[in-house]
Short mmCIF file of C-alpha atoms in Angstrom, two decimals:
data_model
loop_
_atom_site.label_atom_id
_atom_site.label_comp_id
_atom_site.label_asym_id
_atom_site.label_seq_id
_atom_site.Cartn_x
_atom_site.Cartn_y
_atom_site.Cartn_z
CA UNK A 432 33.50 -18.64 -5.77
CA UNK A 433 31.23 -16.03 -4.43
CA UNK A 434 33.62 -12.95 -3.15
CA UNK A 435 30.25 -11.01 -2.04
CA UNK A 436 26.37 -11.65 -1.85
CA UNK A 437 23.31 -9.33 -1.53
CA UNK A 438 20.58 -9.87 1.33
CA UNK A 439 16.97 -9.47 0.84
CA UNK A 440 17.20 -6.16 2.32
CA UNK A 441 19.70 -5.04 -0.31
CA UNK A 442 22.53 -5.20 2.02
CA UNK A 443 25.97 -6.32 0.26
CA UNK A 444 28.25 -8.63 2.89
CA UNK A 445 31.67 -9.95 1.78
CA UNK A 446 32.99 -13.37 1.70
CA UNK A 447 35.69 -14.05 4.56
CA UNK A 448 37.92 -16.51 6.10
CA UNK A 449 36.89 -18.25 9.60
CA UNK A 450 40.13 -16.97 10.62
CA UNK A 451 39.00 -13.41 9.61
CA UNK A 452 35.66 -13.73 11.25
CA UNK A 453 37.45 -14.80 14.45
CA UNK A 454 39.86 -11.59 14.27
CA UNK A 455 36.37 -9.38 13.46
CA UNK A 456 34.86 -11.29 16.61
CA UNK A 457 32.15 -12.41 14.46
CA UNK A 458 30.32 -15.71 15.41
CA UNK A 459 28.55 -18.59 12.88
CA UNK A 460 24.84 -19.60 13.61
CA UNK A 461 26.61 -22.70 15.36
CA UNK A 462 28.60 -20.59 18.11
CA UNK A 463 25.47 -18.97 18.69
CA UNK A 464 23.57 -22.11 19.60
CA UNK A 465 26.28 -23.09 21.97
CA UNK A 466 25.98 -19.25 23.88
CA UNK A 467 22.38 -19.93 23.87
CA UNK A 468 22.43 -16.55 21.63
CA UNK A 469 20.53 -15.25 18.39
CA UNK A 470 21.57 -12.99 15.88
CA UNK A 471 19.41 -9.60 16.61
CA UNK A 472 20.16 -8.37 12.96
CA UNK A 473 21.16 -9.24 9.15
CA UNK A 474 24.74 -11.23 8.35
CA UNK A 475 27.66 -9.01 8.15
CA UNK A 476 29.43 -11.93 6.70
CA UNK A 477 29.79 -15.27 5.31
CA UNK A 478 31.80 -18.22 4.05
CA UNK A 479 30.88 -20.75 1.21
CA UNK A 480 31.41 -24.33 1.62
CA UNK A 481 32.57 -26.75 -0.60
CA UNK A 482 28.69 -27.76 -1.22
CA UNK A 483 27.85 -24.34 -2.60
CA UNK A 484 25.83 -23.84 0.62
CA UNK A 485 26.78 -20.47 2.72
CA UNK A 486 28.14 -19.88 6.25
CA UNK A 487 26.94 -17.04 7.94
CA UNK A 488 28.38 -14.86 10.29
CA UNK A 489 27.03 -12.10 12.80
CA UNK A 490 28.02 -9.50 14.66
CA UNK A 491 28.72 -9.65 18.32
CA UNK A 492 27.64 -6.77 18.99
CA UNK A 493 24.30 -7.14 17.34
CA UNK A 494 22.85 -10.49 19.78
CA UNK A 495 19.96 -11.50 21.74
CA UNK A 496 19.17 -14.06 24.51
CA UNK A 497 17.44 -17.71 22.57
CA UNK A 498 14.44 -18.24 24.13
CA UNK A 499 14.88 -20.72 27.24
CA UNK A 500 12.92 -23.18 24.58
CA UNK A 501 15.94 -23.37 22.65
CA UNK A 502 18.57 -24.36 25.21
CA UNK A 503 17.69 -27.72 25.82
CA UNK A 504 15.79 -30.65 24.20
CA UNK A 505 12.14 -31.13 25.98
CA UNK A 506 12.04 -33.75 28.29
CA UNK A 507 12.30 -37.28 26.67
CA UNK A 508 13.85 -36.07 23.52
CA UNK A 509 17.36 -36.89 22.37
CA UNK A 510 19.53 -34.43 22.39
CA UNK A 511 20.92 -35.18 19.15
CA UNK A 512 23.74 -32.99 17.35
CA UNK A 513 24.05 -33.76 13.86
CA UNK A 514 27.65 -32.89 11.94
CA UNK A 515 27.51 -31.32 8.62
CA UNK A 516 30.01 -32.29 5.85
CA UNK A 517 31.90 -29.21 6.85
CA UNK A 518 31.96 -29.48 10.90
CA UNK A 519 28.95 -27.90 11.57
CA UNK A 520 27.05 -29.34 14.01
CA UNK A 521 23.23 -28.36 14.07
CA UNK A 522 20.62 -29.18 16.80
CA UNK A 523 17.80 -31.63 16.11
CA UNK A 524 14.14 -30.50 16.74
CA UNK A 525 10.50 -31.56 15.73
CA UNK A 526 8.75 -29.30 13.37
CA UNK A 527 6.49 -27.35 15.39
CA UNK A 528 9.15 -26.02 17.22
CA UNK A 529 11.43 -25.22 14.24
CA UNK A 530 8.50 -23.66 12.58
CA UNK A 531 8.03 -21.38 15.89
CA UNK A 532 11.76 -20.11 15.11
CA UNK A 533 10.91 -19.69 11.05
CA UNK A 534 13.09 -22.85 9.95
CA UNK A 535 11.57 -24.74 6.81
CA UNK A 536 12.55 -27.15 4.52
CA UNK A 537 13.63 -26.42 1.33
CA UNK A 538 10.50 -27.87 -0.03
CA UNK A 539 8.45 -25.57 2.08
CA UNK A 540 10.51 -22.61 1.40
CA UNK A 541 10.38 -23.32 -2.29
CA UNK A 542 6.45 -23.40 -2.25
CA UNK A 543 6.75 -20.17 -0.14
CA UNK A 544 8.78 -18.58 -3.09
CA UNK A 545 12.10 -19.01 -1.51
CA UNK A 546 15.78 -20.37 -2.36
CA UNK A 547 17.94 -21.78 0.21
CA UNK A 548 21.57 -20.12 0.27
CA UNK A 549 22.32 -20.92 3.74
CA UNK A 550 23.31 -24.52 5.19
CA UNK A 551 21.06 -26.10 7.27
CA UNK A 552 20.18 -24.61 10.87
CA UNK A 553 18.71 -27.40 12.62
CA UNK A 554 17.01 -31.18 11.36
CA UNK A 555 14.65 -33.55 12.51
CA UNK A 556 13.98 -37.47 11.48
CA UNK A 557 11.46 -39.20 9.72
CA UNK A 558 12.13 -42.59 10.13
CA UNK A 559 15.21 -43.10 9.12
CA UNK A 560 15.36 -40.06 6.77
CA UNK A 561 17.29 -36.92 7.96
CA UNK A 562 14.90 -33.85 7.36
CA UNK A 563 16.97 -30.76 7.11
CA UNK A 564 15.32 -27.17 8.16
CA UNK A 565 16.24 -23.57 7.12
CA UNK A 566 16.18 -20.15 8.23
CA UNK A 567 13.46 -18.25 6.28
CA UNK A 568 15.14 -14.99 6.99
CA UNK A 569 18.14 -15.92 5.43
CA UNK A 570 16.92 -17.39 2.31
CA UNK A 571 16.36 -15.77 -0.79
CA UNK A 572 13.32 -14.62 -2.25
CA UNK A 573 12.83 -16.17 -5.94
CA UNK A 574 11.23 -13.35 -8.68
CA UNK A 575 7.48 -13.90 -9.22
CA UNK A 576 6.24 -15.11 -12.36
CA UNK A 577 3.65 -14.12 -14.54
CA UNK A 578 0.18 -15.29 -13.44
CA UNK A 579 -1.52 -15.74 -17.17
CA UNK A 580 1.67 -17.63 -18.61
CA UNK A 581 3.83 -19.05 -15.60
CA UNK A 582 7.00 -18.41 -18.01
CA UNK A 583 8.54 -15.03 -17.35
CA UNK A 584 9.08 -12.79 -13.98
CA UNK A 585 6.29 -10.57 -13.16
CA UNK A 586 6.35 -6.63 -14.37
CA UNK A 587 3.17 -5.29 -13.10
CA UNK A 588 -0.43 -6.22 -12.29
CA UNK A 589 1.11 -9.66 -11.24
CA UNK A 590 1.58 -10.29 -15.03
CA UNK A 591 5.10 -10.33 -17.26
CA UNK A 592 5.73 -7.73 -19.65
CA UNK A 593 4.22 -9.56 -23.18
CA UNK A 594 1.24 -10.04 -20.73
CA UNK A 595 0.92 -7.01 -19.60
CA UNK A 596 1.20 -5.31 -22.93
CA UNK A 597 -1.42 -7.32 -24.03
CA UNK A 598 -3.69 -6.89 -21.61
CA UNK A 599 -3.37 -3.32 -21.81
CA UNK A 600 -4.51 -2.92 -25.05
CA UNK A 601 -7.82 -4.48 -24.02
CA UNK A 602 -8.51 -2.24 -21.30
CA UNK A 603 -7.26 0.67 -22.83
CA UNK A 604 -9.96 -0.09 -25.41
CA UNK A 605 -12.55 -0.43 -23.18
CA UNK A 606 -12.18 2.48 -20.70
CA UNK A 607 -11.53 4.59 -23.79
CA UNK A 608 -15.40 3.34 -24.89
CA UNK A 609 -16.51 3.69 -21.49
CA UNK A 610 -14.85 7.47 -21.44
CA UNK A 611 -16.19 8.49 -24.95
CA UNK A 612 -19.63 7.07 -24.94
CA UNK A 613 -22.81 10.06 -24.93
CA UNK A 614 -24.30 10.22 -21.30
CA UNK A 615 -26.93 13.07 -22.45
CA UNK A 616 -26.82 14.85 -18.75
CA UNK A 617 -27.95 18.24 -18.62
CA UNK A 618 -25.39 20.45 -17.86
CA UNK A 619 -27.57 22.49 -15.06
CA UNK A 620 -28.07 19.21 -13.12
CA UNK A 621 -24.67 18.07 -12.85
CA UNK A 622 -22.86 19.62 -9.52
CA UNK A 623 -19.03 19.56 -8.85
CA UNK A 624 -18.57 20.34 -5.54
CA UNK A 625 -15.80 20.12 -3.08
CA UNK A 626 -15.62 20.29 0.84
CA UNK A 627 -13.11 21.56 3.49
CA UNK A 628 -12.88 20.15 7.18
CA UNK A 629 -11.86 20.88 10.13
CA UNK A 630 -9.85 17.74 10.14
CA UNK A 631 -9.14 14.18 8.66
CA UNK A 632 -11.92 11.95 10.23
CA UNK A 633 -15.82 11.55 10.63
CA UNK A 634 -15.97 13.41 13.55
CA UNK A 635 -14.48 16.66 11.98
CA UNK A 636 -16.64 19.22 10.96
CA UNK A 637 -17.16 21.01 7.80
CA UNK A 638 -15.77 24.92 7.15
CA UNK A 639 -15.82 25.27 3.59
CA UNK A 640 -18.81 23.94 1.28
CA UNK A 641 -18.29 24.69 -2.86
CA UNK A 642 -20.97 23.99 -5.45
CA UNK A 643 -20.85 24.55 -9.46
CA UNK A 644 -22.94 23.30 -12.26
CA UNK A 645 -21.64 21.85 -15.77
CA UNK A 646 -22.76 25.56 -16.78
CA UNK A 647 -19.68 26.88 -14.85
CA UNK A 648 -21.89 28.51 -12.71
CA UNK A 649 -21.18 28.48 -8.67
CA UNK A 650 -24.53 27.66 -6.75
CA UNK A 651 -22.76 28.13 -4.06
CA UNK A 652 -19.58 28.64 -2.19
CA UNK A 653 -19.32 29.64 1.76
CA UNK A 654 -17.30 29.27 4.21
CA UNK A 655 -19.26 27.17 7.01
CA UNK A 656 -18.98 27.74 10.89
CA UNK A 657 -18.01 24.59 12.95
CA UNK A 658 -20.51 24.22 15.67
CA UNK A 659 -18.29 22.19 18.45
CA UNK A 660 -14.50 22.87 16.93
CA UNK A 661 -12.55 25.95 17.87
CA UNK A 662 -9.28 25.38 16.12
CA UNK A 663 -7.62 23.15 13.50
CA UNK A 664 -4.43 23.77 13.36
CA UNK A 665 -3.04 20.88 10.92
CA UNK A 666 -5.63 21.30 7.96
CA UNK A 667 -5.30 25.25 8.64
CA UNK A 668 -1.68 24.71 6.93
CA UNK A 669 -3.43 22.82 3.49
CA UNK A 670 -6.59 25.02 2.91
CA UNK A 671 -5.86 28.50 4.68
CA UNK A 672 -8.74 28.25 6.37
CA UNK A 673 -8.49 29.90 10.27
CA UNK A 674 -11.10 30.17 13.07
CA UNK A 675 -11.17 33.77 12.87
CA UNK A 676 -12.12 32.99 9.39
CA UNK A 677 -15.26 31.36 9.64
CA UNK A 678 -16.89 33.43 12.90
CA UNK A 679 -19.90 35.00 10.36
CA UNK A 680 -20.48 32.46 8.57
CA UNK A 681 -23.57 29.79 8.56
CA UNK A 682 -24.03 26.92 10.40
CA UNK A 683 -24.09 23.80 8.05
CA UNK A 684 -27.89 23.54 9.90
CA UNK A 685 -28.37 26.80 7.97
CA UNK A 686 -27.08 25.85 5.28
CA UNK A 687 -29.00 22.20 4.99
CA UNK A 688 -32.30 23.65 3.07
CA UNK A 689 -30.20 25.09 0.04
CA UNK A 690 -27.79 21.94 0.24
CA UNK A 691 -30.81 18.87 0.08
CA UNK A 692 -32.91 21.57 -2.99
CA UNK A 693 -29.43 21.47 -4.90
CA UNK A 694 -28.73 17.85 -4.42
CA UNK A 695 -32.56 16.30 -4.68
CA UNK A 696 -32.51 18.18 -8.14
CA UNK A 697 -28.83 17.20 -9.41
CA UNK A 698 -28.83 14.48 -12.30
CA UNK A 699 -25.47 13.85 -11.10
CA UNK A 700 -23.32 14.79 -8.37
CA UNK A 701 -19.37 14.76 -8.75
CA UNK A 702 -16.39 15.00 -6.76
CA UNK A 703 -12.78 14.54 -6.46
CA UNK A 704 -12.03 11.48 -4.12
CA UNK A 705 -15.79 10.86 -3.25
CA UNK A 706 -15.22 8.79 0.01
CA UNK A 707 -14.35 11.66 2.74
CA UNK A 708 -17.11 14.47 1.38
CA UNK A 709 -19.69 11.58 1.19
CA UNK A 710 -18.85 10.81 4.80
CA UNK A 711 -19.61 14.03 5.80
CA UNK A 712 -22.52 15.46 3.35
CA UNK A 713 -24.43 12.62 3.93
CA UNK A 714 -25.21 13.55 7.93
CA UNK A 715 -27.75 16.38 6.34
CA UNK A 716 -29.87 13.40 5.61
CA UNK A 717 -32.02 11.72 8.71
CA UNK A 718 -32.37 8.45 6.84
CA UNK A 719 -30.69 5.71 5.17
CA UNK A 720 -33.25 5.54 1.95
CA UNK A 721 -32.38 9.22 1.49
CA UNK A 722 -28.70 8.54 2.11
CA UNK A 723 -28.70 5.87 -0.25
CA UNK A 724 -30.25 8.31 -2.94
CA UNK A 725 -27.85 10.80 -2.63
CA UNK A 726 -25.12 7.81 -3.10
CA UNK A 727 -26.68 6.86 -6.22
CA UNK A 728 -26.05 9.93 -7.76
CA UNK A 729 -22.40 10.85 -7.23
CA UNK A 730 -19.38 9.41 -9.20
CA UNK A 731 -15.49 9.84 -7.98
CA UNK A 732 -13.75 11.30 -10.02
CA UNK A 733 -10.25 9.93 -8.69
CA UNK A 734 -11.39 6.92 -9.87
CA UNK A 735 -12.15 7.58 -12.88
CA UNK A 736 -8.57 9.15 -13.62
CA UNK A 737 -6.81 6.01 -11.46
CA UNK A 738 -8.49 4.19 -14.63
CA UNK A 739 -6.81 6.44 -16.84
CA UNK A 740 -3.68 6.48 -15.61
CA UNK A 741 -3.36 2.71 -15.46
CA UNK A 742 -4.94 2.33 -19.10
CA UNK A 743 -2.95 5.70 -20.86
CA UNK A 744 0.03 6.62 -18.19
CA UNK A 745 1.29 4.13 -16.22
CA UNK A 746 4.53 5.81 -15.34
CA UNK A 747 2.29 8.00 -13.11
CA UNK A 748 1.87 6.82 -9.38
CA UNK A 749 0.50 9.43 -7.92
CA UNK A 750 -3.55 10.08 -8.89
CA UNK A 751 -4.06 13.74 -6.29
CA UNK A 752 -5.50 16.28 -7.93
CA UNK A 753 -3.29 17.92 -8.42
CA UNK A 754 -1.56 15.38 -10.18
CA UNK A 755 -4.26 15.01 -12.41
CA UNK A 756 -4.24 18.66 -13.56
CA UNK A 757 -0.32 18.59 -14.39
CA UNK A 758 -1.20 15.20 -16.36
CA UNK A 759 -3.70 16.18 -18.29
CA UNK A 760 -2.32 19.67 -18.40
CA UNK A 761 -4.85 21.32 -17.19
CA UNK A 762 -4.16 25.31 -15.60
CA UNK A 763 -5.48 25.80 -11.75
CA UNK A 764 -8.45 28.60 -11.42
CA UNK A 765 -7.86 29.97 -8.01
CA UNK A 766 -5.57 28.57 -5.47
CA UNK A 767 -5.30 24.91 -4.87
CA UNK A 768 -6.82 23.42 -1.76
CA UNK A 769 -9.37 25.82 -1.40
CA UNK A 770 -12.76 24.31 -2.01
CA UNK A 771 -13.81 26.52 -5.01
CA UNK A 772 -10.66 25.95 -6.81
CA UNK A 773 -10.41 22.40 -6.45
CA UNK A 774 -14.43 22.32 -7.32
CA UNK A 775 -13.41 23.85 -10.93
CA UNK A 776 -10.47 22.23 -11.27
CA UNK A 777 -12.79 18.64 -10.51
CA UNK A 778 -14.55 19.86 -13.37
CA UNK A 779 -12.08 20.70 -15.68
CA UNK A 780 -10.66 17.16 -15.01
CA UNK A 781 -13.96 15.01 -15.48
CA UNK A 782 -14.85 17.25 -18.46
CA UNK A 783 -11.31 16.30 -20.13
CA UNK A 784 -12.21 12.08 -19.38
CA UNK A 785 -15.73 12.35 -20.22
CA UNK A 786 -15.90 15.02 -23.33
CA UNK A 787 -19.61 13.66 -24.57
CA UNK A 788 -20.41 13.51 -21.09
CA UNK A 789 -23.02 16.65 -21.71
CA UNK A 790 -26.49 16.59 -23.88
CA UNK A 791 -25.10 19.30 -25.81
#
């Protein structure tokens, strides 16, 4: 006999007595029904019957009002009580309306992924069959198993552990061919850069604009003055960056010329989590054919370490920057979160995936 059992949510609840549950003032699905009450939270108890089903028990305290719905059949329908083995009675309704509450049967539940622990809640007929329905949130959720087998419980990438071993090897294979192979670009013509904003979305503005070349070389690296955005307090904390800061500097119109020379000539263009600096880089360009060049050209190089990771580390979960440097142990060059520094340190990082990634 069970003496406790664990919820879905992790929650442990004990096994009682009915006389105990009475003492704790703790009501069965059943007394609910007849207070026209639901539980508002988890069990805080339970009973097994003598049919290895469970009993559960909820907290007085812890209640809401059943929907009107709920209190009485609809009009023309029997109001039928049916009596479980162990006294229970539980109310009869169709299965549209049970579904509305999340009751199931145990065949539905089981194609959901779920194991009934609880007794039944309510039941409705087919015929002369009795069909029994269950509360979803009160059922168990059954392990996944492997999608290439079907024979053991899932460990990651939906597959089980032999599977995923195996699987690993191939792509570790491949993105260490992909990673490896010569790409011949001239080092001059591939640009790192890096951006800092004024904020989090499109409509923030740039203040910080870093540029350097496979050489190591820094084409450029200015600070940028916002031209409708007088403060920015939250990204101030990350980069340093303040309005008093940037009050000299160019307008990102005035910077646009040196920008579209350095970018029409790049080979390749490269950044650290391509999908914000794109957002905003790409507004120097009037049209969508030019846009669409300038897309062409850059490679992410989060990605490309999120494939590493997965193929060579997968204890790590995290794939920021700076995560990458302390995985491939790789030292910082300037402070962090300034756009020069993290410009080098995208680099250092793509250099260290891509080593024949040069001509030279």
């Amino acid at each position: 006999m069970k003496t406790t059992l664990k919820l879905r949510s992790g929650a442990v609840i004990p096994c009682i007595d009915p006389k105990t549950a009475q003492k704790k003032n703790y009501l069965s699905r059943a007394e609910l029904g007849k207070l026209h009450l639901m539980p508002a939270g988890e069990p805080v108890a339970f009973t097994e019957n003598e049919d290895g089903s469970v009993k559960y028990y909820f907290d007085s305290e812890h209640l809401t009002e059943a929907p009107p719905e709920l209190w009485y059949a609809a009009s023309g329908l029997k109001t039928e009580k049916y009596v479980l083995g162990n006294g229970t009675e539980i109310p009869r309704m169709n299965t549209r309306r049970a579904a509305s509450q999340g009751y199931y049967t145990k065949e539905r539940l089981a194609v959901m992924n779920y194991e009934t622990v609880e007794e039944p809640v309510a039941y409705s007929r087919r015929g002369d069959e009795i069909v029994f329905f269950y509360d979803k949130r009160t059922a168990s959720r059954l392990p996944l198993m492997c999608t290439k087998c079907g024979k053991a419980v899932r460990y990651k990438r939906k597959l089980c552990e032999k599977c995923y071993g195996e699987d690993l090897i191939v792509r570790r294979a491949l993105g260490d061919e992909h990673r490896s192979a010569f790409y011949h670009k001239t080092r001059e013509r591939v640009l790192f850069f890096d951006l800092e904003l004024t904020g989090f979305y499109d409509r923030d503005e740039i203040i910080s604009i870093s540029v350097v070349n496979g050489c190591g070389e820094v084409v450029m690296d200015t600070l940028v003055k916002p031209t409708h955005t007088k403060k920015w307090k939250k990204t101030e904390k990350i980069h340093g960056i303040t309005p008093d800061m940037v009050q000299d500097s160019p307008t990102l119109a005035e910077l646009v010329p040196d920008i579209k020379q350095m970018f029409d000539n790049a080979e390749s263009i490269i950044a650290y989590g391509i999908s914000t600096d794109f957002s905003h880089i790409k507004t120097i360009y009037e049209t969508e054919e030019e846009q669409n060049a300038l897309h062409d050209k850059i490679s992410c190089c989060a990605n490309e370490f999120v494939r590493y990771i997965h193929e060579h580390c997968p204890e790590v979960v995290h794939a920021s920057l700076t995560d990458a440097m302390e995985c491939l142990q790789i030292a910082w060059d300037g402070i962090p979160h300034s756009s020069i520094a993290d410009t080098i340190a995208c680099k250092k990082v793509w250099e260290r995936l891509f080593p024949n990634y040069y001509e030279d």
